[in-house]
């Protein structure tokens, strides 16, 4: 896994994945009714101030100051990126000569990350159980279980697809095999008027389409390959004559 990357990059990405997972746990957990985030953020500051007032050694104060800086910078960066980083596979292992597409209407279990919606609500999820499938007319659907019994969606197809890439998602100790999909959306809360989302009707007053990237993760290389081929084939239709490569875009 990640053999195409240098050892230095692999060590750095392993550090990032662990840091993102740690920062998310800090954001979400509580201890004795107190948010762990508050404790982790302010306890080192209090210790640093106490050490400065009581004249601890300079080396200890420098270490504490560096710890305060690292904690706050890591929390800020992790939250800004939804506690993940996607690393594209520049030397894709996917066989481009053998097309293996997902059968129409067959739901494929994956873990989904990114922005998902219903007409009046949207949320950003992280590695939640999901299903991917494509319909015979060429559209693609991802249904993600935000929490038990509550589902959010994304839809994309030939007219909206922008890019599909293979690579790894960094979150936790090990990189996660992932397909990244970028597309344009015009549905969700900001595109809903009076409870009706005008996706195919008179939408002249709606905001412009926004660019969204979601990530479909699976440990099964065969499933990853099938999903990539299924989505990439529609980018071929939207960009006829284009070179068949791992990284694609509509321009």
C-alpha positions as a printed Julia matrix, in Angstrom:
251×3 Matrix{Float64}:
   0.0    0.0     0.0
   1.4    3.4    -1.02
   4.48   1.67   -2.47
   4.7    4.35   -5.15
   5.46   7.0    -2.5
   8.82   7.71   -0.91
   9.46   6.39    2.63
   9.54   9.95    3.96
   6.09  10.7     2.54
   4.68   7.45    3.89
   5.93   8.3     7.39
   4.48  11.82    7.09
   1.11  10.52    5.88
   1.02   7.95    8.71
   1.57  10.82   11.15
  -1.19  12.88    9.49
  -3.69  10.02    9.59
  -3.11   9.37   13.28
  -3.24  13.09   14.07
  -6.54  13.59   12.23
  -8.11  10.64   14.05
  -6.81  11.87   17.42
  -8.08  15.42   16.85
 -11.52  14.12   15.92
 -11.72  12.06   19.1
 -10.67  15.1    21.11
 -13.41  17.17   19.46
 -16.13  14.59   20.13
 -15.45  13.17   23.6
 -16.16  14.38   27.14
 -14.69  13.54   30.56
 -16.86  13.95   33.67
 -19.17  16.3    31.82
 -16.33  18.45   30.47
 -15.5   18.5    26.79
 -12.13  16.86   26.19
 -11.41  19.64   23.68
 -11.56  22.27   26.43
  -9.26  20.26   28.68
  -6.69  19.5    25.98
  -6.66  23.05   24.67
  -6.43  24.93   27.98
  -4.59  22.64   30.4
  -1.2   23.09   28.66
  -1.79  26.86   28.57
  -2.48  26.93   32.31
   0.6   24.81   33.02
   2.68  27.09   30.78
   1.5   30.2    32.62
   2.13  28.58   35.99
   5.62  27.55   34.9
   6.38  31.05   33.66
   5.16  32.65   36.91
   7.15  30.21   39.05
  10.24  30.5    36.84
  10.56  26.99   35.46
  13.56  26.33   33.24
  13.5   27.89   29.78
  13.69  24.5    28.04
  10.52  23.25   29.75
   8.7   26.49   28.91
   9.74  26.18   25.26
   8.47  22.59   25.13
   5.15  23.62   26.68
   4.81  26.55   24.26
   5.51  24.22   21.32
   2.9   21.77   22.65
   0.28  24.53   22.9
   1.06  25.65   19.35
   0.96  22.08   17.97
  -2.36  21.25   19.66
  -4.13  24.36   18.42
  -2.68  24.19   14.92
  -3.52  20.49   14.61
  -7.09  21.03   15.84
  -7.61  23.91   13.41
  -6.17  22.09   10.4
  -7.97  18.82   11.12
 -11.36  20.49   11.52
 -10.86  22.56    8.37
 -10.28  19.41    6.3
 -13.01  17.28    7.96
 -10.27  15.26    9.71
  -9.07  13.69    6.46
  -6.63  14.12    3.63
  -6.92  12.48    0.24
  -3.68  11.36   -1.4
  -4.11  10.59   -5.13
  -2.38   7.53   -6.53
  -0.15   8.96   -9.24
   0.87   5.44  -10.3
  -2.56   3.82  -10.29
  -2.7    0.04   -9.95
  -6.09  -0.06  -11.69
  -6.07  -2.04  -14.94
  -7.22   0.42  -17.61
  -7.38  -2.21  -20.37
 -10.03  -4.36  -18.66
 -13.3   -2.56  -17.94
 -15.13  -4.04  -14.95
 -18.24  -1.98  -14.21
 -20.76  -2.3   -11.39
 -23.95  -3.96  -12.7
 -26.88  -1.55  -12.98
 -29.0   -1.23   -9.82
 -26.6   -3.38   -7.77
 -25.88  -1.71   -4.42
 -22.22  -1.84   -3.44
 -21.33  -1.37    0.26
 -18.72   1.31    0.88
 -17.81   3.87    3.5
 -18.6    7.43    2.44
 -17.0   10.73    3.38
 -18.03  14.24    2.38
 -21.13  16.41    2.0
 -24.47  14.59    1.63
 -27.98  16.03    1.53
 -31.71  15.71    1.44
 -33.87  18.58    0.19
 -33.94  20.52    3.45
 -30.83  19.29    5.25
 -27.18  18.46    4.61
 -24.26  17.25    6.67
 -20.61  16.34    6.25
 -19.98  12.71    7.2
 -16.79  10.76    7.81
 -16.4    7.1     6.87
 -20.08   6.31    7.39
 -21.71   3.09    6.06
 -23.09   3.75    2.58
 -24.27   2.14   -0.65
 -23.18   3.08   -4.16
 -25.09   2.09   -7.28
 -25.67   3.23  -10.83
 -28.99   3.26  -12.64
 -29.47   2.13  -16.26
 -29.85   5.71  -17.56
 -26.32   6.5   -16.39
 -26.86   8.32  -13.11
 -24.93   7.37   -9.98
 -26.35   7.33   -6.46
 -24.65   7.26   -3.06
 -26.86   6.71   -0.01
 -25.11   7.19    3.33
 -26.42   6.3     6.77
 -25.72   9.47    8.76
 -27.06   7.75   11.87
 -29.25   4.66   12.36
 -32.37   5.0    10.22
 -31.42   8.41    8.78
 -30.03   8.56    5.24
 -28.48  11.3     3.13
 -27.72  11.22   -0.6
 -25.65  12.48   -3.49
 -26.44  12.07   -7.18
 -24.17  12.64  -10.17
 -23.97  11.7   -13.83
 -22.6   12.62  -17.24
 -23.77  16.23  -17.08
 -22.34  16.95  -13.63
 -19.23  14.78  -13.24
 -15.96  16.69  -13.04
 -13.28  14.27  -11.89
 -12.71  10.78  -10.52
  -9.46   9.66   -8.92
  -8.13   6.69   -7.01
  -5.91   7.01   -3.98
  -5.95   6.81   -0.21
  -7.85   8.58    2.54
  -5.78   9.49    5.59
  -7.64   9.01    8.87
  -6.31   6.65   11.5
  -3.19   4.49   11.54
  -3.53   3.03    8.03
  -4.3    4.69    4.67
  -7.72   3.71    3.31
  -8.24   2.66   -0.31
 -10.57   5.29   -1.77
 -12.19   6.62   -4.94
 -12.55  10.42   -5.0
 -15.47  11.81   -7.05
 -15.92  15.51   -7.86
 -19.13  16.81   -9.42
 -21.53  19.77   -9.54
 -24.71  19.83   -7.45
 -27.84  21.94   -7.51
 -29.84  20.37   -4.76
 -29.92  20.45   -0.98
 -31.04  23.13    1.5
 -29.73  26.16   -0.39
 -31.47  25.04   -3.61
 -34.84  24.44   -1.97
 -37.67  26.97   -2.25
 -40.83  26.55   -0.17
 -40.04  22.89    0.33
 -39.64  22.19   -3.4
 -36.22  21.61   -4.99
 -36.38  22.71   -8.63
 -33.78  20.38  -10.09
 -35.3   20.04  -13.57
 -37.73  22.93  -13.67
 -37.5   26.7   -13.5
 -34.35  27.15  -11.45
 -33.23  30.52  -12.75
 -33.44  32.08   -9.3
 -31.45  29.35   -7.58
 -27.77  29.78   -6.63
 -25.19  28.52   -9.14
 -24.14  24.89   -8.96
 -21.46  24.16   -6.38
 -18.51  21.81   -6.74
 -18.55  18.9    -4.29
 -16.05  16.11   -3.68
 -17.02  12.89   -1.94
 -14.91   9.84   -1.11
 -15.97   6.2    -1.46
 -13.74   3.88    0.56
 -13.42   0.1     0.5
 -10.76  -2.42    1.44
 -11.75  -4.57   -1.56
  -9.53  -3.65   -4.52
 -11.96  -5.34   -6.93
 -14.87  -3.2    -5.72
 -12.7   -0.09   -5.88
 -11.77  -0.92   -9.49
 -15.41  -1.53  -10.49
 -16.59   1.74   -8.94
 -13.82   3.67  -10.66
 -14.57   2.14  -14.07
 -18.31   2.75  -13.65
 -17.83   6.45  -12.89
 -14.92   7.04  -15.28
 -16.98   5.67  -18.18
 -19.43   8.55  -17.75
 -16.6   11.07  -17.72
 -15.55   9.54  -21.05
 -19.05  10.26  -22.38
 -18.92  13.83  -21.11
 -15.43  14.33  -22.54
 -15.36  12.25  -25.76
 -11.97  11.7   -27.3
 -10.16  12.46  -24.06
  -7.21  10.37  -22.91
  -8.16   7.59  -20.51
  -6.16   8.32  -17.36
  -6.58   7.93  -13.62
  -7.18  11.64  -13.04
  -9.95  13.1   -15.19
 -11.76  16.38  -15.47
 -14.45  18.03  -17.51
 -13.25  21.36  -18.77
